[in-house]
PDB file of C-alpha atoms and ligand atoms in Angstrom:
ATOM      1  CA  UNK R  23       3.841  29.119 -55.951  1.00 83.00           C
ATOM      2  CA  UNK R  24       6.000  28.609 -52.856  1.00 90.00           C
ATOM      3  CA  UNK R  25       9.059  26.488 -53.610  1.00 97.00           C
ATOM      4  CA  UNK R  26       9.845  23.782 -51.002  1.00 98.00           C
ATOM      5  CA  UNK R  27      11.971  24.967 -48.093  1.00 98.00           C
ATOM      6  CA  UNK R  28      14.977  22.782 -47.256  1.00 98.00           C
ATOM      7  CA  UNK R  29      14.722  21.727 -43.620  1.00 98.00           C
ATOM      8  CA  UNK R  30      17.773  20.113 -41.996  1.00 98.00           C
ATOM      9  CA  UNK R  31      17.257  17.467 -39.331  1.00 98.00           C
ATOM     10  CA  UNK R  32      19.666  15.130 -37.526  1.00 98.00           C
ATOM     11  CA  UNK R  33      20.135  11.674 -38.975  1.00 98.00           C
ATOM     12  CA  UNK R  34      19.884   8.703 -36.600  1.00 98.00           C
ATOM     13  CA  UNK R  35      19.965   4.984 -37.404  1.00 98.00           C
ATOM     14  CA  UNK R  36      16.197   4.855 -36.747  1.00 98.00           C
ATOM     15  CA  UNK R  37      15.458   7.498 -39.409  1.00 97.00           C
ATOM     16  CA  UNK R  38      13.219   9.276 -36.859  1.00 97.00           C
ATOM     17  CA  UNK R  39      13.299  12.897 -35.694  1.00 97.00           C
ATOM     18  CA  UNK R  40      14.811  12.718 -32.209  1.00 98.00           C
ATOM     19  CA  UNK R  41      15.871  16.268 -31.283  1.00 98.00           C
ATOM     20  CA  UNK R  42      13.477  18.593 -29.429  1.00 98.00           C
ATOM     21  CA  UNK R  43      14.959  21.600 -31.217  1.00 98.00           C
ATOM     22  CA  UNK R  44      14.384  20.177 -34.683  1.00 98.00           C
ATOM     23  CA  UNK R  45      10.905  18.985 -33.680  1.00 98.00           C
ATOM     24  CA  UNK R  46       9.954  22.640 -33.083  1.00 98.00           C
ATOM     25  CA  UNK R  47      10.580  23.497 -36.731  1.00 98.00           C
ATOM     26  CA  UNK R  48       9.242  20.228 -38.170  1.00 98.00           C
ATOM     27  CA  UNK R  49       5.970  20.900 -36.339  1.00 98.00           C
ATOM     28  CA  UNK R  50       5.995  24.569 -37.383  1.00 98.00           C
ATOM     29  CA  UNK R  51       6.386  23.759 -41.092  1.00 98.00           C
ATOM     30  CA  UNK R  52       3.598  21.175 -40.869  1.00 98.00           C
ATOM     31  CA  UNK R  53       1.244  23.475 -38.916  1.00 98.00           C
ATOM     32  CA  UNK R  54       1.872  26.275 -41.416  1.00 98.00           C
ATOM     33  CA  UNK R  55       1.325  23.881 -44.303  1.00 97.00           C
ATOM     34  CA  UNK R  56       4.464  25.109 -46.055  1.00 97.00           C
ATOM     35  CA  UNK R  57       6.055  22.802 -48.611  1.00 97.00           C
ATOM     36  CA  UNK R  58       9.434  21.522 -47.479  1.00 97.00           C
ATOM     37  CA  UNK R  59      11.858  18.685 -47.933  1.00 97.00           C
ATOM     38  CA  UNK R  60      13.916  17.188 -45.142  1.00 97.00           C
ATOM     39  CA  UNK R  61      17.682  16.843 -45.554  1.00 98.00           C
ATOM     40  CA  UNK R  62      18.958  14.440 -42.905  1.00 98.00           C
ATOM     41  CA  UNK R  63      22.519  15.263 -41.770  1.00 98.00           C
ATOM     42  CA  UNK R  64      24.919  13.328 -39.595  1.00 98.00           C
ATOM     43  CA  UNK R  65      26.385  15.353 -36.700  1.00 98.00           C
ATOM     44  CA  UNK R  66      29.676  15.506 -38.599  1.00 98.00           C
ATOM     45  CA  UNK R  67      27.983  16.868 -41.724  1.00 98.00           C
ATOM     46  CA  UNK R  68      26.198  19.744 -39.914  1.00 98.00           C
ATOM     47  CA  UNK R  69      29.083  22.283 -39.876  1.00 98.00           C
ATOM     48  CA  UNK R  70      30.208  21.372 -43.393  1.00 98.00           C
ATOM     49  CA  UNK R  71      26.765  21.715 -44.987  1.00 98.00           C
ATOM     50  CA  UNK R  72      25.750  24.864 -43.075  1.00 98.00           C
ATOM     51  CA  UNK R  73      29.033  26.608 -43.800  1.00 98.00           C
ATOM     52  CA  UNK R  74      28.818  25.652 -47.473  1.00 98.00           C
ATOM     53  CA  UNK R  75      25.283  27.023 -47.888  1.00 97.00           C
ATOM     54  CA  UNK R  76      26.123  30.307 -46.167  1.00 97.00           C
ATOM     55  CA  UNK R  77      24.172  29.858 -42.911  1.00 98.00           C
ATOM     56  CA  UNK R  78      25.389  32.464 -40.396  1.00 97.00           C
ATOM     57  CA  UNK R  79      27.057  30.885 -37.360  1.00 95.00           C
ATOM     58  CA  UNK R  80      25.713  31.377 -33.820  1.00 93.00           C
ATOM     59  CA  UNK R  81      27.715  31.384 -30.558  1.00 94.00           C
ATOM     60  CA  UNK R  82      27.138  27.604 -30.501  1.00 94.00           C
ATOM     61  CA  UNK R  83      28.706  27.199 -33.951  1.00 96.00           C
ATOM     62  CA  UNK R  84      26.567  25.200 -36.347  1.00 98.00           C
ATOM     63  CA  UNK R  85      23.588  23.313 -34.956  1.00 98.00           C
ATOM     64  CA  UNK R  86      20.214  22.045 -36.170  1.00 98.00           C
ATOM     65  CA  UNK R  87      17.473  22.906 -36.903  1.00 98.00           C
ATOM     66  CA  UNK R  88      18.388  24.994 -39.928  1.00 98.00           C
ATOM     67  CA  UNK R  89      16.518  25.921 -43.091  1.00 98.00           C
ATOM     68  CA  UNK R  90      17.246  27.294 -46.528  1.00 98.00           C
ATOM     69  CA  UNK R  91      14.319  29.072 -48.163  1.00 98.00           C
ATOM     70  CA  UNK R  92      14.766  29.106 -51.957  1.00 98.00           C
ATOM     71  CA  UNK R  93      11.956  31.678 -52.229  1.00 98.00           C
ATOM     72  CA  UNK R  94      14.086  34.342 -50.535  1.00 98.00           C
ATOM     73  CA  UNK R  95      17.602  32.848 -50.551  1.00 97.00           C
ATOM     74  CA  UNK R  96      17.642  32.992 -46.726  1.00 98.00           C
ATOM     75  CA  UNK R  97      19.685  30.402 -44.779  1.00 98.00           C
ATOM     76  CA  UNK R  98      18.977  30.403 -41.018  1.00 98.00           C
ATOM     77  CA  UNK R  99      19.749  28.229 -38.010  1.00 98.00           C
ATOM     78  CA  UNK R 100      18.416  28.266 -34.437  1.00 97.00           C
ATOM     79  CA  UNK R 101      14.775  27.426 -33.772  1.00 97.00           C
ATOM     80  CA  UNK R 102      13.594  30.793 -32.431  1.00 97.00           C
ATOM     81  CA  UNK R 103      14.922  32.965 -35.307  1.00 98.00           C
ATOM     82  CA  UNK R 104      13.626  30.347 -37.780  1.00 98.00           C
ATOM     83  CA  UNK R 105      10.180  30.473 -36.147  1.00 98.00           C
ATOM     84  CA  UNK R 106      10.148  34.287 -36.324  1.00 98.00           C
ATOM     85  CA  UNK R 107      11.329  34.249 -39.930  1.00 98.00           C
ATOM     86  CA  UNK R 108       8.577  31.817 -40.992  1.00 98.00           C
ATOM     87  CA  UNK R 109       5.898  33.934 -39.262  1.00 98.00           C
ATOM     88  CA  UNK R 110       7.154  37.145 -40.892  1.00 98.00           C
ATOM     89  CA  UNK R 111       7.799  35.703 -44.345  1.00 98.00           C
ATOM     90  CA  UNK R 112       4.528  33.763 -44.505  1.00 98.00           C
ATOM     91  CA  UNK R 113       2.003  36.045 -42.746  1.00 98.00           C
ATOM     92  CA  UNK R 114      -1.007  34.154 -44.116  1.00 98.00           C
ATOM     93  CA  UNK R 115       0.006  30.966 -42.286  1.00 98.00           C
ATOM     94  CA  UNK R 116      -0.769  30.335 -38.563  1.00 98.00           C
ATOM     95  CA  UNK R 117       1.394  32.737 -36.521  1.00 98.00           C
ATOM     96  CA  UNK R 118       3.224  30.690 -33.911  1.00 98.00           C
ATOM     97  CA  UNK R 119       5.383  33.262 -32.125  1.00 98.00           C
ATOM     98  CA  UNK R 120       3.620  36.612 -32.536  1.00 96.00           C
ATOM     99  CA  UNK R 121       5.139  39.730 -30.950  1.00 96.00           C
ATOM    100  CA  UNK R 122       2.244  39.948 -28.439  1.00 96.00           C
ATOM    101  CA  UNK R 123       2.732  36.378 -27.211  1.00 96.00           C
ATOM    102  CA  UNK R 124       6.525  36.151 -27.455  1.00 97.00           C
ATOM    103  CA  UNK R 125       7.394  37.098 -23.865  1.00 97.00           C
ATOM    104  CA  UNK R 126       4.929  34.645 -22.290  1.00 96.00           C
ATOM    105  CA  UNK R 127       5.853  31.862 -24.696  1.00 97.00           C
ATOM    106  CA  UNK R 128       9.599  32.227 -24.166  1.00 98.00           C
ATOM    107  CA  UNK R 129       9.034  32.299 -20.389  1.00 97.00           C
ATOM    108  CA  UNK R 130       7.301  28.902 -20.677  1.00 98.00           C
ATOM    109  CA  UNK R 131       9.905  27.490 -23.030  1.00 98.00           C
ATOM    110  CA  UNK R 132      12.890  28.590 -20.941  1.00 98.00           C
ATOM    111  CA  UNK R 133      11.176  27.576 -17.697  1.00 98.00           C
ATOM    112  CA  UNK R 134       8.648  24.744 -17.614  1.00 98.00           C
ATOM    113  CA  UNK R 135       9.330  23.465 -21.158  1.00 98.00           C
ATOM    114  CA  UNK R 136      13.051  23.205 -20.445  1.00 98.00           C
ATOM    115  CA  UNK R 137      12.365  21.408 -17.154  1.00 98.00           C
ATOM    116  CA  UNK R 138      10.226  18.778 -18.864  1.00 98.00           C
ATOM    117  CA  UNK R 139      12.967  18.207 -21.426  1.00 98.00           C
ATOM    118  CA  UNK R 140      15.909  18.242 -19.027  1.00 98.00           C
ATOM    119  CA  UNK R 141      14.315  15.995 -16.387  1.00 98.00           C
ATOM    120  CA  UNK R 142      13.809  13.189 -18.922  1.00 98.00           C
ATOM    121  CA  UNK R 143      17.208  13.755 -20.524  1.00 98.00           C
ATOM    122  CA  UNK R 144      19.339  11.620 -18.137  1.00 97.00           C
ATOM    123  CA  UNK R 145      17.193   8.638 -19.195  1.00 98.00           C
ATOM    124  CA  UNK R 146      17.666   9.457 -22.887  1.00 98.00           C
ATOM    125  CA  UNK R 147      21.302  10.368 -23.322  1.00 98.00           C
ATOM    126  CA  UNK R 148      22.772   6.862 -23.588  1.00 98.00           C
ATOM    127  CA  UNK R 149      19.790   5.690 -25.661  1.00 98.00           C
ATOM    128  CA  UNK R 150      20.500   8.527 -28.101  1.00 98.00           C
ATOM    129  CA  UNK R 151      24.129   7.417 -28.301  1.00 98.00           C
ATOM    130  CA  UNK R 152      22.903   3.951 -29.266  1.00 98.00           C
ATOM    131  CA  UNK R 153      21.022   5.364 -32.280  1.00 98.00           C
ATOM    132  CA  UNK R 154      23.708   7.788 -33.483  1.00 98.00           C
ATOM    133  CA  UNK R 155      25.369   6.858 -36.758  1.00 98.00           C
ATOM    134  CA  UNK R 156      28.634   4.935 -36.312  1.00 98.00           C
ATOM    135  CA  UNK R 157      30.641   7.860 -37.741  1.00 98.00           C
ATOM    136  CA  UNK R 158      29.033  10.259 -35.206  1.00 98.00           C
ATOM    137  CA  UNK R 159      29.597   8.225 -32.052  1.00 98.00           C
ATOM    138  CA  UNK R 160      33.036   9.644 -31.199  1.00 98.00           C
ATOM    139  CA  UNK R 161      31.860  13.247 -31.594  1.00 98.00           C
ATOM    140  CA  UNK R 162      28.637  12.605 -29.702  1.00 98.00           C
ATOM    141  CA  UNK R 163      30.366  10.878 -26.795  1.00 98.00           C
ATOM    142  CA  UNK R 164      33.055  13.549 -26.408  1.00 98.00           C
ATOM    143  CA  UNK R 165      30.630  16.478 -26.581  1.00 97.00           C
ATOM    144  CA  UNK R 166      27.915  15.020 -24.341  1.00 97.00           C
ATOM    145  CA  UNK R 167      30.243  13.536 -21.700  1.00 98.00           C
ATOM    146  CA  UNK R 168      31.757  17.020 -21.398  1.00 97.00           C
ATOM    147  CA  UNK R 169      28.230  18.434 -20.808  1.00 95.00           C
ATOM    148  CA  UNK R 170      27.727  15.848 -18.057  1.00 95.00           C
ATOM    149  CA  UNK R 171      30.931  16.792 -16.217  1.00 95.00           C
ATOM    150  CA  UNK R 172      33.032  14.003 -17.725  1.00 97.00           C
ATOM    151  CA  UNK R 173      30.711  11.122 -16.712  1.00 97.00           C
ATOM    152  CA  UNK R 174      30.543   8.177 -19.086  1.00 98.00           C
ATOM    153  CA  UNK R 175      27.313   8.064 -21.108  1.00 98.00           C
ATOM    154  CA  UNK R 176      26.695   4.532 -19.826  1.00 98.00           C
ATOM    155  CA  UNK R 177      26.650   5.801 -16.209  1.00 97.00           C
ATOM    156  CA  UNK R 178      24.208   8.714 -16.534  1.00 98.00           C
ATOM    157  CA  UNK R 179      20.818   6.965 -16.392  1.00 98.00           C
ATOM    158  CA  UNK R 180      19.804   7.202 -12.712  1.00 97.00           C
ATOM    159  CA  UNK R 181      19.421   3.987 -10.738  1.00 97.00           C
ATOM    160  CA  UNK R 182      17.817   3.012  -7.410  1.00 97.00           C
ATOM    161  CA  UNK R 183      16.628   5.901  -5.240  1.00 97.00           C
ATOM    162  CA  UNK R 184      18.028   8.406  -7.707  1.00 97.00           C
ATOM    163  CA  UNK R 185      15.850   6.862 -10.405  1.00 98.00           C
ATOM    164  CA  UNK R 186      12.717   7.313  -8.284  1.00 98.00           C
ATOM    165  CA  UNK R 187      13.724  10.908  -7.580  1.00 98.00           C
ATOM    166  CA  UNK R 188      14.249  11.562 -11.297  1.00 98.00           C
ATOM    167  CA  UNK R 189      10.777  10.246 -12.128  1.00 98.00           C
ATOM    168  CA  UNK R 190       9.420  12.531  -9.384  1.00 98.00           C
ATOM    169  CA  UNK R 191      11.225  15.447 -11.020  1.00 98.00           C
ATOM    170  CA  UNK R 192       9.596  14.639 -14.382  1.00 98.00           C
ATOM    171  CA  UNK R 193       6.219  14.448 -12.647  1.00 98.00           C
ATOM    172  CA  UNK R 194       6.764  17.854 -11.000  1.00 98.00           C
ATOM    173  CA  UNK R 195       7.746  19.387 -14.365  1.00 98.00           C
ATOM    174  CA  UNK R 196       4.626  17.971 -16.048  1.00 98.00           C
ATOM    175  CA  UNK R 197       2.452  19.183 -13.153  1.00 98.00           C
ATOM    176  CA  UNK R 198       3.856  22.661 -13.752  1.00 98.00           C
ATOM    177  CA  UNK R 199       3.130  22.309 -17.483  1.00 98.00           C
ATOM    178  CA  UNK R 200      -0.460  21.270 -16.734  1.00 97.00           C
ATOM    179  CA  UNK R 201      -0.936  24.287 -14.443  1.00 97.00           C
ATOM    180  CA  UNK R 202       0.521  26.666 -17.054  1.00 97.00           C
ATOM    181  CA  UNK R 203      -1.698  25.191 -19.776  1.00 96.00           C
ATOM    182  CA  UNK R 204      -4.799  25.462 -17.561  1.00 95.00           C
ATOM    183  CA  UNK R 205      -4.060  29.105 -16.787  1.00 94.00           C
ATOM    184  CA  UNK R 206      -3.238  30.002 -20.358  1.00 92.00           C
ATOM    185  CA  UNK R 207      -5.558  27.910 -22.494  1.00 91.00           C
ATOM    186  CA  UNK R 208      -8.493  27.674 -20.063  1.00 86.00           C
ATOM    187  CA  UNK R 209      -9.633  24.184 -20.927  1.00 86.00           C
ATOM    188  CA  UNK R 210      -8.677  24.263 -24.600  1.00 94.00           C
ATOM    189  CA  UNK R 211      -6.397  21.584 -26.044  1.00 93.00           C
ATOM    190  CA  UNK R 212      -3.321  23.622 -26.992  1.00 97.00           C
ATOM    191  CA  UNK R 213      -1.311  26.243 -25.123  1.00 97.00           C
ATOM    192  CA  UNK R 214      -2.437  28.513 -27.953  1.00 91.00           C
ATOM    193  CA  UNK R 215      -6.105  27.614 -27.283  1.00 94.00           C
ATOM    194  CA  UNK R 216      -7.899  26.058 -30.255  1.00 95.00           C
ATOM    195  CA  UNK R 217      -4.729  26.062 -32.369  1.00 96.00           C
ATOM    196  CA  UNK R 218      -1.107  25.275 -31.511  1.00 98.00           C
ATOM    197  CA  UNK R 219       1.631  27.891 -31.035  1.00 98.00           C
ATOM    198  CA  UNK R 220       5.410  27.729 -30.475  1.00 98.00           C
ATOM    199  CA  UNK R 221       5.009  26.360 -26.920  1.00 98.00           C
ATOM    200  CA  UNK R 222       3.056  23.417 -28.342  1.00 98.00           C
ATOM    201  CA  UNK R 223       5.820  22.601 -30.829  1.00 98.00           C
ATOM    202  CA  UNK R 224       8.283  22.635 -27.936  1.00 98.00           C
ATOM    203  CA  UNK R 225       6.377  20.513 -25.418  1.00 98.00           C
ATOM    204  CA  UNK R 226       5.025  18.046 -27.968  1.00 98.00           C
ATOM    205  CA  UNK R 227       8.545  17.874 -29.438  1.00 98.00           C
ATOM    206  CA  UNK R 228       9.926  16.640 -26.117  1.00 98.00           C
ATOM    207  CA  UNK R 229       7.238  13.944 -25.958  1.00 98.00           C
ATOM    208  CA  UNK R 230       7.971  12.908 -29.558  1.00 98.00           C
ATOM    209  CA  UNK R 231      11.681  12.548 -28.745  1.00 98.00           C
ATOM    210  CA  UNK R 232      10.822  10.173 -25.913  1.00 98.00           C
ATOM    211  CA  UNK R 233       8.498   8.217 -28.199  1.00 98.00           C
ATOM    212  CA  UNK R 234      11.048   8.010 -31.027  1.00 98.00           C
ATOM    213  CA  UNK R 235      14.102   7.295 -28.857  1.00 98.00           C
ATOM    214  CA  UNK R 236      12.613   4.998 -26.207  1.00 98.00           C
ATOM    215  CA  UNK R 237       9.522   3.576 -27.923  1.00 98.00           C
ATOM    216  CA  UNK R 238       5.898   3.353 -26.847  1.00 97.00           C
ATOM    217  CA  UNK R 239       6.560   0.293 -24.672  1.00 98.00           C
ATOM    218  CA  UNK R 240       9.197   2.051 -22.598  1.00 98.00           C
ATOM    219  CA  UNK R 241       8.796   2.847 -18.918  1.00 97.00           C
ATOM    220  CA  UNK R 242       9.608   6.505 -19.591  1.00 98.00           C
ATOM    221  CA  UNK R 243       7.009   7.033 -22.343  1.00 98.00           C
ATOM    222  CA  UNK R 244       4.296   5.223 -20.390  1.00 98.00           C
ATOM    223  CA  UNK R 245       5.114   7.225 -17.264  1.00 98.00           C
ATOM    224  CA  UNK R 246       5.056  10.586 -19.063  1.00 98.00           C
ATOM    225  CA  UNK R 247       1.804  10.150 -20.981  1.00 97.00           C
ATOM    226  CA  UNK R 248       0.025   8.811 -17.891  1.00 97.00           C
ATOM    227  CA  UNK R 249       0.672  11.978 -15.868  1.00 98.00           C
ATOM    228  CA  UNK R 250      -2.044  14.544 -15.129  1.00 97.00           C
ATOM    229  CA  UNK R 251      -4.913  12.133 -15.736  1.00 97.00           C
ATOM    230  CA  UNK R 252      -3.662  11.075 -19.168  1.00 95.00           C
ATOM    231  CA  UNK R 253      -4.054  14.554 -20.668  1.00 96.00           C
ATOM    232  CA  UNK R 254      -0.702  14.341 -22.467  1.00 97.00           C
ATOM    233  CA  UNK R 255      -1.711  11.196 -24.345  1.00 97.00           C
ATOM    234  CA  UNK R 256      -4.704  13.141 -25.690  1.00 96.00           C
ATOM    235  CA  UNK R 257      -2.497  16.146 -26.354  1.00 97.00           C
ATOM    236  CA  UNK R 258      -0.001  14.173 -28.436  1.00 97.00           C
ATOM    237  CA  UNK R 259      -2.900  12.618 -30.325  1.00 97.00           C
ATOM    238  CA  UNK R 260      -4.220  16.114 -31.086  1.00 97.00           C
ATOM    239  CA  UNK R 261      -0.757  17.165 -32.359  1.00 97.00           C
ATOM    240  CA  UNK R 262      -0.481  13.987 -34.428  1.00 96.00           C
ATOM    241  CA  UNK R 263      -1.675  15.473 -37.697  1.00 95.00           C
ATOM    242  CA  UNK R 264       1.404  17.737 -37.720  1.00 97.00           C
ATOM    243  CA  UNK R 265       4.009  15.089 -36.908  1.00 94.00           C
ATOM    244  CA  UNK R 266       4.490  13.419 -40.273  1.00 84.00           C
ATOM    245  CA  UNK R 267       7.531  14.433 -42.283  1.00 70.00           C
ATOM    246  CA  UNK R 268       8.075  15.579 -45.842  1.00 60.00           C
TER     247      UNK R 268
HETATM  248  N1  GSH T  21      19.425  26.993 -29.776  1.00 81.24           N
HETATM  249  C1  GSH T  21      19.459  25.983 -30.724  1.00 81.24           C
HETATM  250  C2  GSH T  21      19.989  24.695 -30.144  1.00 81.24           C
HETATM  251  C3  GSH T  21      20.172  23.702 -31.217  1.00 81.24           C
HETATM  252  C4  GSH T  21      21.003  22.505 -30.776  1.00 81.24           C
HETATM  253  O1  GSH T  21      21.700  22.540 -29.747  1.00 81.24           O
HETATM  254  N2  GSH T  21      20.954  21.468 -31.593  1.00 81.24           N
HETATM  255  C5  GSH T  21      21.740  20.274 -31.344  1.00 81.24           C
HETATM  256  C6  GSH T  21      20.886  19.041 -31.456  1.00 81.24           C
HETATM  257  S1  GSH T  21      19.610  18.984 -30.227  1.00 81.24           S
HETATM  258  C7  GSH T  21      22.826  20.162 -32.403  1.00 81.24           C
HETATM  259  O2  GSH T  21      22.574  20.382 -33.574  1.00 81.24           O
HETATM  260  N3  GSH T  21      24.040  19.827 -31.988  1.00 81.24           N
HETATM  261  C8  GSH T  21      25.129  19.680 -32.889  1.00 81.24           C
HETATM  262  C9  GSH T  21      26.248  18.885 -32.275  1.00 81.24           C
HETATM  263  O3  GSH T  21      26.108  18.418 -31.141  1.00 81.24           O
HETATM  264  O4  GSH T  21      27.251  18.725 -32.962  1.00 81.24           O
HETATM  265  C10 GSH T  21      18.034  25.831 -31.272  1.00 81.24           C
HETATM  266  O5  GSH T  21      17.058  25.900 -30.530  1.00 81.24           O
HETATM  267  O6  GSH T  21      17.925  25.657 -32.466  1.00 81.24           O
END
């Protein structure tokens, strides 16, 4: 019997998964039906725990998602290698990033998928700060303000005309996602057709971050799920059975 995989996710005061990268693996484990248990880590705990359990470092140091599989002793971080490991190690589960689909899927993820995530991000960054654990706030502020060219987190959410333009940019990104889905899935629900693949964990993960960070009554969530004739509301509903945690 498969022993539960340890899956590391980032701990926020809400207790909800709020990182698009960790959402990819949370969805993947649920879609594959693999037993797992979530270990929630503060930002400050991530390097300590990953170093202690022997997870190899990447160029970005230690980040989440990460897993430890007690069935093989493997400790891995970074969503794409984790996804490939789970496909290879558990071949009888749905294959989410097969060799034949990898190039097309990564093109979506690094293009349209990234655009959807990054266009909503200026609205989210300060809201994420507000739900980081008190002990993480210094680290989070320093690291993220550096990413935003030294701007204060409080000043990043666009206002006035810039706000309208940012909503337009989200709309354009979702239009591009709708076109890519139509071309690829030809009327089926998921990018993968009748069943989800890696792209679906990525795009739905961005939506779930908005839902968990901003809430269903927020302007941003309502705007995003209303685009493209409401197809994304139906899409998130279809992904819903794989959102619950273990
Ligand atoms: N390429 C990585 C990126 C992971 C990543 O950047 N994770 C962020 C959270 S979204 C993180 O753990 N950051 C740690 C920190 O900021 O200290 C992946 O896809 O897994």
